[in-house]
Tab-separated table of C-alpha atoms and ligand atoms in Angstrom:
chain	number	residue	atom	x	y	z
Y	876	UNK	CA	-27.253	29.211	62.357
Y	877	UNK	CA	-27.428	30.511	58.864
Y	878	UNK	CA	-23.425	29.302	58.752
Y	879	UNK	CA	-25.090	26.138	59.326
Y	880	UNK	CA	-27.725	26.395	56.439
Y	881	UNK	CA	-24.910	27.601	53.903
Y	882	UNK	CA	-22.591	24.436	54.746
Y	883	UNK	CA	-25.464	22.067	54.367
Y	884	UNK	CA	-26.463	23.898	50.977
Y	885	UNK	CA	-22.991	24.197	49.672
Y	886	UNK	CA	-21.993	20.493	50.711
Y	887	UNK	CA	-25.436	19.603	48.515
Y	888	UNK	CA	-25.058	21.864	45.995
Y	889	UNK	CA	-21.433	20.233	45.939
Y	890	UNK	CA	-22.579	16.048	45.878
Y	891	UNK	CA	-25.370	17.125	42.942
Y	892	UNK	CA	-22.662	18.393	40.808
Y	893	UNK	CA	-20.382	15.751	41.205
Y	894	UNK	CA	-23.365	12.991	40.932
Y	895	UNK	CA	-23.807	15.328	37.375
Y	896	UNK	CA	-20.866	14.561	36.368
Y	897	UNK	CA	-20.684	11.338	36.960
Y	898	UNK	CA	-23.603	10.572	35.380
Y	899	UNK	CA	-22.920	12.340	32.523
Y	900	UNK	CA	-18.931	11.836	31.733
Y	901	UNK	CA	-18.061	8.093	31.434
Y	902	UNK	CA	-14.681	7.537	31.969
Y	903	UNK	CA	-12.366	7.052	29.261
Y	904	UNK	CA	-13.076	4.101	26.812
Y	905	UNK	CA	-10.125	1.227	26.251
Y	906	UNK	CA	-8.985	0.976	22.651
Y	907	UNK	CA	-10.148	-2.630	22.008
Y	908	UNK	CA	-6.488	-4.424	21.614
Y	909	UNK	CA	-8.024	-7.854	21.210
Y	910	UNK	CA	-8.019	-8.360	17.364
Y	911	UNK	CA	-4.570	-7.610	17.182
Y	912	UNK	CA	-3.206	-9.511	20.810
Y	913	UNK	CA	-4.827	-12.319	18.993
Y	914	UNK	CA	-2.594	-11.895	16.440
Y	915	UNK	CA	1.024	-10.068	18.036
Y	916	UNK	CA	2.559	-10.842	21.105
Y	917	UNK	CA	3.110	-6.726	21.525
Y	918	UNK	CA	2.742	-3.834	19.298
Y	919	UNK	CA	5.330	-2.257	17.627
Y	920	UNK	CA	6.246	0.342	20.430
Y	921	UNK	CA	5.632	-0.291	23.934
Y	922	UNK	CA	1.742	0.862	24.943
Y	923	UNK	CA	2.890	4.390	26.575
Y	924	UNK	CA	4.504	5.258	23.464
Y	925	UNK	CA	1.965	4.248	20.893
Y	926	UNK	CA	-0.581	6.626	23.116
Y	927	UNK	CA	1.760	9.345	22.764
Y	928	UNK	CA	3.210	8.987	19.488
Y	929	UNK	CA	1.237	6.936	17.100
Y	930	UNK	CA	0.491	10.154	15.124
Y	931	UNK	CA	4.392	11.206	15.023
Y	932	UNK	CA	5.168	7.414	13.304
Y	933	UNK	CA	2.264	7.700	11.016
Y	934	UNK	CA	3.532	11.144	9.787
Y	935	UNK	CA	7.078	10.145	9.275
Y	936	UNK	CA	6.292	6.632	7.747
Y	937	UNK	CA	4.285	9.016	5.555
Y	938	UNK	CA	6.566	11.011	4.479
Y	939	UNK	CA	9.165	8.398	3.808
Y	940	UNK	CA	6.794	6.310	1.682
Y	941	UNK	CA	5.435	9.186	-0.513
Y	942	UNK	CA	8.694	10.626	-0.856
Y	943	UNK	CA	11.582	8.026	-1.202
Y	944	UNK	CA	9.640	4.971	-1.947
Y	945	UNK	CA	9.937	3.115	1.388
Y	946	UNK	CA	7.928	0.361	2.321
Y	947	UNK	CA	9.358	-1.707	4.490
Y	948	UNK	CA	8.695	-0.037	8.047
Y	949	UNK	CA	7.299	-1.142	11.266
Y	950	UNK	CA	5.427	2.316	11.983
Y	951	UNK	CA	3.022	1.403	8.508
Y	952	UNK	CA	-0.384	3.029	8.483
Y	953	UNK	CA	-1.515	-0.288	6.350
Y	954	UNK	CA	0.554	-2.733	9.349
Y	955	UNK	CA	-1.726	-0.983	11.989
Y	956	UNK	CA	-4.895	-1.512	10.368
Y	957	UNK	CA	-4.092	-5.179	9.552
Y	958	UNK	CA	-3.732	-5.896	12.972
Y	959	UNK	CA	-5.880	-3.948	14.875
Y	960	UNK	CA	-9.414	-4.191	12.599
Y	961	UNK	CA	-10.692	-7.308	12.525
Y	962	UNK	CA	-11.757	-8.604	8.950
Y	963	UNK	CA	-15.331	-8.723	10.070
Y	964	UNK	CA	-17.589	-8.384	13.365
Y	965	UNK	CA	-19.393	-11.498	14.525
Y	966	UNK	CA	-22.047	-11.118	11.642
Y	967	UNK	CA	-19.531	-10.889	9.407
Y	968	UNK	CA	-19.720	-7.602	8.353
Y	969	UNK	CA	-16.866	-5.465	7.943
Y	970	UNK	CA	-16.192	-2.845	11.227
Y	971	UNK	CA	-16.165	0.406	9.557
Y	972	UNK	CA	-15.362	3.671	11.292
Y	973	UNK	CA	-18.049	5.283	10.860
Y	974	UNK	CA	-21.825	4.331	10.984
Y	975	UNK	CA	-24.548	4.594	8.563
Y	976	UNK	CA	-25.347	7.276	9.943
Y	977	UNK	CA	-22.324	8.467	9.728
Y	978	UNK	CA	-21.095	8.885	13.570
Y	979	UNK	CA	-17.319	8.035	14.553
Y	980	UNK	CA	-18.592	4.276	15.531
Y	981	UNK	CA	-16.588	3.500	18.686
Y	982	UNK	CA	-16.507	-0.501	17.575
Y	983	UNK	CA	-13.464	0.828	15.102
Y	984	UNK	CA	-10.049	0.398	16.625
Y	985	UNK	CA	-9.350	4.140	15.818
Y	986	UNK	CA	-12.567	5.572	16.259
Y	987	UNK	CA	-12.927	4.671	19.731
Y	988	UNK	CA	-10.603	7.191	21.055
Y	989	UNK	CA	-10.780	9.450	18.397
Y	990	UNK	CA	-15.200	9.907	18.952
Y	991	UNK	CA	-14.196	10.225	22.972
Y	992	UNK	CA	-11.578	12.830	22.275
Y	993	UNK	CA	-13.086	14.654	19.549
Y	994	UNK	CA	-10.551	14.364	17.102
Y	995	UNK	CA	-11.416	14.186	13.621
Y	996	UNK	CA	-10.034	10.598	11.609
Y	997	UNK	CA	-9.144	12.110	8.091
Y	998	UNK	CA	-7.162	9.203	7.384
Y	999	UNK	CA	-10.175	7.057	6.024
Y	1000	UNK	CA	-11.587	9.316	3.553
Y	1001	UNK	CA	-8.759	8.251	1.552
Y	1002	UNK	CA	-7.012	4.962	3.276
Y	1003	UNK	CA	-9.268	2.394	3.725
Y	1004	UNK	CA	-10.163	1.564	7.233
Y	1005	UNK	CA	-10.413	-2.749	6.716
Y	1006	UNK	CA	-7.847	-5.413	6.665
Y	1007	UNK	CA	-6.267	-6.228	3.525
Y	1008	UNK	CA	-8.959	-9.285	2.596
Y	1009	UNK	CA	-11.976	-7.895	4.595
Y	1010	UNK	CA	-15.480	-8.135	3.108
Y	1011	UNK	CA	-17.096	-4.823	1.164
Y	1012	UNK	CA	-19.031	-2.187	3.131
Y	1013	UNK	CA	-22.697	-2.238	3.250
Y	1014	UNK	CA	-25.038	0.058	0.709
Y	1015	UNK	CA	-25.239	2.605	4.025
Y	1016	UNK	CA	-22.515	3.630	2.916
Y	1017	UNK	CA	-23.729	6.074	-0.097
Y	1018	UNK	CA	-25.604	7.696	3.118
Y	1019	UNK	CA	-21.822	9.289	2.963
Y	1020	UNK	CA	-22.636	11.390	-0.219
Y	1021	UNK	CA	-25.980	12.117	0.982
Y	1022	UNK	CA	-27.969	9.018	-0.068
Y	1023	UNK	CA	-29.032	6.630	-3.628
Y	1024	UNK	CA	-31.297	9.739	-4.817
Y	1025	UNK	CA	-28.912	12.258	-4.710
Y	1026	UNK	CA	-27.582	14.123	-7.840
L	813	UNK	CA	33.366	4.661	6.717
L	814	UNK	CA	31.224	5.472	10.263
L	815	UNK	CA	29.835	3.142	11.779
L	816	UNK	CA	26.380	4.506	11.135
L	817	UNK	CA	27.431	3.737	7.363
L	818	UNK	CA	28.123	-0.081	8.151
L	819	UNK	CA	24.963	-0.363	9.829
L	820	UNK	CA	23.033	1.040	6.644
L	821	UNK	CA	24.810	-1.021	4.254
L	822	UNK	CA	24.394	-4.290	6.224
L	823	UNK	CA	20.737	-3.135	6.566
L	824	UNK	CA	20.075	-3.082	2.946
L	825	UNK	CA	22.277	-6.343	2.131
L	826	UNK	CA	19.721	-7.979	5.044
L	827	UNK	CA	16.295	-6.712	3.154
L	828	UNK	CA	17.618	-7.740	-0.141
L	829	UNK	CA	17.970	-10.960	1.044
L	830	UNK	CA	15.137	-11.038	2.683
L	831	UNK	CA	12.770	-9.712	-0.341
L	832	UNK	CA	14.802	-12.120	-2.838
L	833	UNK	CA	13.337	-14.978	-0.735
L	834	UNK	CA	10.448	-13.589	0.357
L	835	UNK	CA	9.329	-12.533	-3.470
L	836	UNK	CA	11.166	-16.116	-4.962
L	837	UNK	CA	8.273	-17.837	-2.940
L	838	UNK	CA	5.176	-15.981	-3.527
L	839	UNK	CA	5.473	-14.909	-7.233
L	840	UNK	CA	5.619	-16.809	-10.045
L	841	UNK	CA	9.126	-16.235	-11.462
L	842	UNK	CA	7.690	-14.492	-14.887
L	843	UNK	CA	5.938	-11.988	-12.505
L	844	UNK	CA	9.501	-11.177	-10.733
L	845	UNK	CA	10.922	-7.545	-12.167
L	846	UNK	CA	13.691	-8.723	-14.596
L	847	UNK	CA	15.915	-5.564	-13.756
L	848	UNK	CA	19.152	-4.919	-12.193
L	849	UNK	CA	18.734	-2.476	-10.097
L	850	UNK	CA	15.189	-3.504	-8.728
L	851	UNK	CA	14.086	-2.408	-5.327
L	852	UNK	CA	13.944	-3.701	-2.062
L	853	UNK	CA	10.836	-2.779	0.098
L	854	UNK	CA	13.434	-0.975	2.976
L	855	UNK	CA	15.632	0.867	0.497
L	856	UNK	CA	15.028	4.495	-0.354
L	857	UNK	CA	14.663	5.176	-4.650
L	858	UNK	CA	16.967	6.303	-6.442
L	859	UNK	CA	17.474	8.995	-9.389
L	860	UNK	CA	20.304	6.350	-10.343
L	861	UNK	CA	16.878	4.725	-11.640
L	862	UNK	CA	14.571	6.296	-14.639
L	863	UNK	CA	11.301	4.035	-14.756
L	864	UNK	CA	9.525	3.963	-17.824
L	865	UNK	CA	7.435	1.423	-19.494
L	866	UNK	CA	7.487	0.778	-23.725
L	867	UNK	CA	3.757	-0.212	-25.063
L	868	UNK	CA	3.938	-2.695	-28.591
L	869	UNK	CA	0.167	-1.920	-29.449
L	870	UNK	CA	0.723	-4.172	-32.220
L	871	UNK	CA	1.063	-7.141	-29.776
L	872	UNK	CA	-1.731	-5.786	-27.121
L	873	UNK	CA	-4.946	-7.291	-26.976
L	874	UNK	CA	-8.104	-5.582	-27.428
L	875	UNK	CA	-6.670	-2.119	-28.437
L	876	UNK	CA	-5.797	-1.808	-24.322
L	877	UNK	CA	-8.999	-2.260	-22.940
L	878	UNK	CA	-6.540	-5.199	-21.078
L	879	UNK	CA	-4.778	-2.088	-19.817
L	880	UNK	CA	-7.827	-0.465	-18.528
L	881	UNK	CA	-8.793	-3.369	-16.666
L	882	UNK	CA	-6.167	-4.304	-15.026
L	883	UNK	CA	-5.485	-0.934	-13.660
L	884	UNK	CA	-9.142	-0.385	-12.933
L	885	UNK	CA	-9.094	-4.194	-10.512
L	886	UNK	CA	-5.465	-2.896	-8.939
L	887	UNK	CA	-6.300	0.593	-8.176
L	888	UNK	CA	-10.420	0.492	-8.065
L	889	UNK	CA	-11.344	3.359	-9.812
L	890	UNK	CA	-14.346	3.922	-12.054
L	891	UNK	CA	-17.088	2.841	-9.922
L	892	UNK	CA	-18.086	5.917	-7.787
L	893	UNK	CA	-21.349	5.953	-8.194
L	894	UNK	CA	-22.831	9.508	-7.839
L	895	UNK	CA	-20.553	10.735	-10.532
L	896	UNK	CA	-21.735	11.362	-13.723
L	897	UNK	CA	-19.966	10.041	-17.141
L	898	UNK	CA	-16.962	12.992	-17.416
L	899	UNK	CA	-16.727	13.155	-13.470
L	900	UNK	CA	-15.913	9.558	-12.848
L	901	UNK	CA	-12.280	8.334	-12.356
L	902	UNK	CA	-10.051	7.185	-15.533
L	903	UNK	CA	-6.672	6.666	-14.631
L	904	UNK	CA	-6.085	5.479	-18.162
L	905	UNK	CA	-8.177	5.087	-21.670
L	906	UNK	CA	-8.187	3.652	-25.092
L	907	UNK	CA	-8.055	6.435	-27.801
L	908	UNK	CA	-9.147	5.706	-31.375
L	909	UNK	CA	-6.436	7.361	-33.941
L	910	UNK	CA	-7.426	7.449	-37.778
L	911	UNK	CA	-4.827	8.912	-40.046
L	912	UNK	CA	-6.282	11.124	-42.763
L	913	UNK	CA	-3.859	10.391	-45.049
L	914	UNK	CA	-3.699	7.065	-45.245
L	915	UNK	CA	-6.770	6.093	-43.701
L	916	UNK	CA	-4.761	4.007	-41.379
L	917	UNK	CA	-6.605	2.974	-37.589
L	918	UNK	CA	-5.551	2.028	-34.154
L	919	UNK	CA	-6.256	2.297	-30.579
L	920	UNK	CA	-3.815	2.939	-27.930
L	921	UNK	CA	-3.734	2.810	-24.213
L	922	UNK	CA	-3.226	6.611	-22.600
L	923	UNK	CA	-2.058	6.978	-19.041
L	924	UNK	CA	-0.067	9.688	-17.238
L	925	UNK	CA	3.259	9.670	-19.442
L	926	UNK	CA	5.552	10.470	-16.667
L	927	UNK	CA	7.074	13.159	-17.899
L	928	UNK	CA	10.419	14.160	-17.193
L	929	UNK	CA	9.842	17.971	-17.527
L	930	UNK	CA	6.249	17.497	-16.276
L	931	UNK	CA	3.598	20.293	-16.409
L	932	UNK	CA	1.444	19.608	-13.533
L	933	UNK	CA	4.328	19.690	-11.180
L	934	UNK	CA	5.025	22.957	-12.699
L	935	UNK	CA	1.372	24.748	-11.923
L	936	UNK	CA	0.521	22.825	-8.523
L	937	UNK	CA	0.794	25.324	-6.237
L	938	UNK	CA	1.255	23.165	-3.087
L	939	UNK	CA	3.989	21.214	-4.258
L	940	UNK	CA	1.352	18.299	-4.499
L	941	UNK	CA	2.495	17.319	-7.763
L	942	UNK	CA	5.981	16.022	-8.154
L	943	UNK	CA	8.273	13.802	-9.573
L	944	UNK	CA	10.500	11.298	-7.574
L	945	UNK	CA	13.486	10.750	-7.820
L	946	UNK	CA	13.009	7.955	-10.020
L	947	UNK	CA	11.195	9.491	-12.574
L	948	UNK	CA	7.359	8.768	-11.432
L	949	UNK	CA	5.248	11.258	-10.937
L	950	UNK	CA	2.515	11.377	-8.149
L	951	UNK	CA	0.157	13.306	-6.473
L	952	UNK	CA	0.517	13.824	-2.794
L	953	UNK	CA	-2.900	14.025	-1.788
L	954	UNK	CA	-2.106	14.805	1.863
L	955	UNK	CA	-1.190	18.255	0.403
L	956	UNK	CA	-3.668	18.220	-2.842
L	957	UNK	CA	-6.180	21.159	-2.446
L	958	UNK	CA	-8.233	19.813	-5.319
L	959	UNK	CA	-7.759	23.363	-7.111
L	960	UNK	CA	-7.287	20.791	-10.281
L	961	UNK	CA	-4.381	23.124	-12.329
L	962	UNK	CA	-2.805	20.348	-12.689
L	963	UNK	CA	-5.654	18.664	-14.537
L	964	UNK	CA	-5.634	21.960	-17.240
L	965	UNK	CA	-1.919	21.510	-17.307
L	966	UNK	CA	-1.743	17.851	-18.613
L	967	UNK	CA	-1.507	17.537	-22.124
L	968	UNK	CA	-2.305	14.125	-22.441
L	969	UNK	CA	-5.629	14.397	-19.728
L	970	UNK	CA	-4.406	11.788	-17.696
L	971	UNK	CA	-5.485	13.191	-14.271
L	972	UNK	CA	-8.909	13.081	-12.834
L	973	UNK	CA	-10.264	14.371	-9.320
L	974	UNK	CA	-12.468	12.807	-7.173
L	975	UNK	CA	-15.961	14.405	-6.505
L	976	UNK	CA	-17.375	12.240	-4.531
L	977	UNK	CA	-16.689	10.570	-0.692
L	978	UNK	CA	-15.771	7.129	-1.077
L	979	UNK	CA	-15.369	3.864	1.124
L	980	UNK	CA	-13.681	0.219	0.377
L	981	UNK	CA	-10.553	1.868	-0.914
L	982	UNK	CA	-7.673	-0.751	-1.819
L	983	UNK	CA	-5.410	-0.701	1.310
L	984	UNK	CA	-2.578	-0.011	-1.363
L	985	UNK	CA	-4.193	2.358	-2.986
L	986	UNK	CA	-5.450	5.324	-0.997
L	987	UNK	CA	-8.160	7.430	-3.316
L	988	UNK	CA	-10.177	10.495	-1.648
L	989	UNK	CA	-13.020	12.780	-2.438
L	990	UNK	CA	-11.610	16.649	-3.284
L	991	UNK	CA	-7.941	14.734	-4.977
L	992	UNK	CA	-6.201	14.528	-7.871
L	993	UNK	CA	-5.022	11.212	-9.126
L	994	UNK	CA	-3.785	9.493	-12.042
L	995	UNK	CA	-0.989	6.746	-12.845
L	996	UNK	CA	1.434	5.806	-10.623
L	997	UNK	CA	3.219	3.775	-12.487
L	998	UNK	CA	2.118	1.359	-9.518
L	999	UNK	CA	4.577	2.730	-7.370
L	1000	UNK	CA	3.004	0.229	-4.341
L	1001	UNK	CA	4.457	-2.714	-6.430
L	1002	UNK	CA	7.717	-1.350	-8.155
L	1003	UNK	CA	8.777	-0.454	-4.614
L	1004	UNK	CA	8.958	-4.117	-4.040
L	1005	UNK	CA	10.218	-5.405	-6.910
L	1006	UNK	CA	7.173	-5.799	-8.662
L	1007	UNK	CA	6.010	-5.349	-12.061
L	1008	UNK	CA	2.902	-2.437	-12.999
L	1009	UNK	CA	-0.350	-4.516	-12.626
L	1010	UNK	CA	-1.106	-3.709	-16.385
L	1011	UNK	CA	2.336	-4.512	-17.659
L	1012	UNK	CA	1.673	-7.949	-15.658
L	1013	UNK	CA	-1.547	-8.531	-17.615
L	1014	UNK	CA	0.223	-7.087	-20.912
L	1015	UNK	CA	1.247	-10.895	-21.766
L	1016	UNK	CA	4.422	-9.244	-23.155
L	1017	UNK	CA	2.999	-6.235	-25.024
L	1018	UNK	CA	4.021	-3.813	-22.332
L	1019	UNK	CA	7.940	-3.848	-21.375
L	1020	UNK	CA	9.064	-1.731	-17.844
L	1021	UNK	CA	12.431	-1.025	-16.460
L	1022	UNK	CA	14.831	1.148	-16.510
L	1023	UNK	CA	15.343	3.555	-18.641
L	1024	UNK	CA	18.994	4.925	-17.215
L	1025	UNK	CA	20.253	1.324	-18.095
L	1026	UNK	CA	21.379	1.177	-21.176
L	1027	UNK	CA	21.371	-3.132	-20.321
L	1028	UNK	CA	17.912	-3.267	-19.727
L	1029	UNK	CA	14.954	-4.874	-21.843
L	1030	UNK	CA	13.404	-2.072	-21.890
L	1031	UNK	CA	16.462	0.463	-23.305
L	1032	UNK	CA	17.242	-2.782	-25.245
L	1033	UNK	CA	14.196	-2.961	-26.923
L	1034	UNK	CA	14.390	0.840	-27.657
L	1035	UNK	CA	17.952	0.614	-29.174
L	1036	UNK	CA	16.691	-2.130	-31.461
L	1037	UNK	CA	13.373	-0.771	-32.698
L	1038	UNK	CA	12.397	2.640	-31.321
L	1039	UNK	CA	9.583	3.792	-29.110
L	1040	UNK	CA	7.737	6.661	-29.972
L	1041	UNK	CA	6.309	9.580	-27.198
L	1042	UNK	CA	3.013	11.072	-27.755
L	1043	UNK	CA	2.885	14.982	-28.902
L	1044	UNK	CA	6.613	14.466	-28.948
L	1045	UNK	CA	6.592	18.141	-30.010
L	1046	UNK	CA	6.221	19.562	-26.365
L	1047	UNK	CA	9.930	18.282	-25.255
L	1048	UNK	CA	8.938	16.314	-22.132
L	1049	UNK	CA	10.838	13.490	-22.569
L	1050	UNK	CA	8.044	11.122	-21.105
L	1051	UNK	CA	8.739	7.747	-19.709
L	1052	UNK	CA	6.357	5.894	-21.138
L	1053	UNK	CA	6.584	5.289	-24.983
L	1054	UNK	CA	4.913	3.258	-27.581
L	1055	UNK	CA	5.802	1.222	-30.425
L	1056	UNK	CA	3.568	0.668	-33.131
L	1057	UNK	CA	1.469	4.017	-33.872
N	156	SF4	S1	1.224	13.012	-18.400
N	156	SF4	FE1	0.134	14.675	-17.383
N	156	SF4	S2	-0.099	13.991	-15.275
N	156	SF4	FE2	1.502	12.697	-16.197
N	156	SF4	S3	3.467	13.721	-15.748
N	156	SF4	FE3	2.814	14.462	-17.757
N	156	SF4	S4	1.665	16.346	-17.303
N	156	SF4	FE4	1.812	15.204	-15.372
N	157	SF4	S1	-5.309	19.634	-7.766
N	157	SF4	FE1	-3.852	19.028	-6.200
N	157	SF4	S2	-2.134	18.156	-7.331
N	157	SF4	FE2	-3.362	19.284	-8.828
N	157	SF4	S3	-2.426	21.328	-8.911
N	157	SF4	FE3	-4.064	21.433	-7.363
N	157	SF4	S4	-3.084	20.965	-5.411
N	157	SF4	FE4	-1.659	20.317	-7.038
């Protein structure tokens, strides 16, 4: 009887935490490839390998550039921005990767893996994070040093 | 030879002729580096190569402002707004010289000298600083602490650090808050073949190459009429030199 009572609670106790999760953890957001199938048939690597690796090409392309002056590759930080951010969004302003209010903003070809994962996009506090060509960021922007009045 | 070898060698015959199209059409042939020896995109540098860049100030306009603009539109620094006057950016700068004795005046254009023996490569203590192969010296901000040592180091103050987060970097020109930066001899556009952005807007005044060639403009123009180096005194041997002060 009470067996009974403790299967009933368990098998509730059991769909509320899964309805929890659920509710709470979205599954994993797509990195928004159509800015750049509009303008490659495929991306330098096949998809598996880009998922895995991009990080591992950026590094070495780094190195290589810094170091002995190369500019030519296929694995360029600069060649992935150019295809994958679009110049502008459909008000034609420029899709930075992070909001004014400074949040990861998931409409940023990068950012919308990086804000799901939690993994922190140093790359743009130096490299820019536009197209070659794209329009200038908004005034938000200074909210980066901590807004127009500060000293 | 290997056959790794052959593969390398055609490699670099194909992005020569590549570029040498590619560069024919785009540019204006008077932009086009006049330089044996000039670089393909693909190909690694060289210490075969010793870049360095002679400055007539008699024939530059404006005492180099011309200088300072043109690097200022290629590189885009000198705007960040929530610096103050001595915090802000200068990659290069006009400076005034009166001679006591003769009461002679001019105005010269002062960037990062490349230096051959070069001080701030000597203090960084990351390895930040260097000097390539090819005689240009950099700043690696991926592994610049912003401890600025570098900065004290420099005789000629060339360097400057960033205080402040920035956005709408050039995409060839990556610039961060807590860096060091200076000259870079334009390194984005001599790695293609390209001339220095201010030796582009020069009209003439400002002559780049190679310094290891004894055949080039530049070494020819410094056979036939000298080139002077700022605070020669210290021994650095820089790569950039001026006529005309
Ligand atoms: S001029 Fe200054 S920054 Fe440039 S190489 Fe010499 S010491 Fe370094
Ligand atoms: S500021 Fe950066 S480049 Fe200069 S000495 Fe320090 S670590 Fe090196």
């Amino acid at each position: 009887m009470f067996g009974k009572v403790h299967n009933v609670l368990a098998l509730a106790a059991i769909i509320g935490l899964t309805a929890l999760l659920t509710g709470c953890g979205d599954t994993a957001p797509e990195p928004r490839v159509e800015t750049a199938k509009a303008k490659a048939e495929h991306c330098v690597e096949p998809t598996d390998v880009m998922r895995r690796n991009h990080m591992e090409f950026i590094l070495h392309e780094r190195d290589e550039t810094m170091y002995e002056g190369v500019r030519s590759s296929k694995h360029s930080f600069k060649g992935c921005i150019n295809c994958h951010v679009p110049a502008s969004d459909a008000s034609g302003k420029p899709v930075n990767y992070l909001t004014a209010d400074h949040h990861l903003n998931p409409e940023h070809f990068c950012a919308t893996c990086h804000a799901y994962v939690g993994v922190t996009l140093d790359c743009f506090e130096c490299h820019s994070d536009n197209p070659e060509g794209a329009a200038p960021s908004d005034s938000t922007h200074a909210a980066l040093n901590g807004g127009a009045d500060h000293e | 030879m290997n056959n790794t070898n052959n593969i390398d060698a055609y490699r670099r015959k194909f992005l020569m002729g590549v570029a040498g199209t590619a560069t024919a059409i785009t540019i204006a042939p008077g932009l086009l580096l006049r330089q044996a020896g000039a670089k393909a995109p693909g190909d690694e540098i060289s210490n075969k190569n010793r870049w360095g860049m002679l400055i007539d100030i008699d024939r530059l306009p404006n005492g180099g402002q011309t200088v300072v603009d043109a690097c200022q539109q290629e590189h885009g620094w000198g705007h960040e707004e929530e610096s103050n006057d001595k915090q802000k950016a200068q990659w290069v700068r006009t400076v005034h010289v009166k001679e006591k004795l003769t009461g002679h005046e001019f105005d010269l254009p002062v960037m990062c000298q490349h230096c051959e023996t070069a001080p701030c490569a000597d203090v960084c203590p990351t390895g930040a600083s260097f000097r390539r192969k090819d005689g240009v010296v950099l700043v690696n901000k991926h592994i610049c602490i912003g401890c600025r040592y570098c900065m004290m180091a420099c005789p000629y103050k060339a360097r400057s650090l960033v205080h402040e987060a920035l956005f709408d970097q050039k995409p060839h020109s990556p610039r961060g808050k807590g860096t060091v930066e200076s000259c870079t001899m334009c390194v984005h556009r001599i790695d293609k073949g390209q001339l220095p952005a201010c030796v582009e807007a020069s009209n003439g005044a400002i002559i780049f190459g190679d310094l290891n060639d004894e055949n080039s403009e530049i070494s020819q123009a410094l056979k036939a009429k000298g080139g002077k180096q700022i605070r020669a005194d210290l021994g650095l041997n820089t790569g950039v030199r001026y006529q005309g002060i």
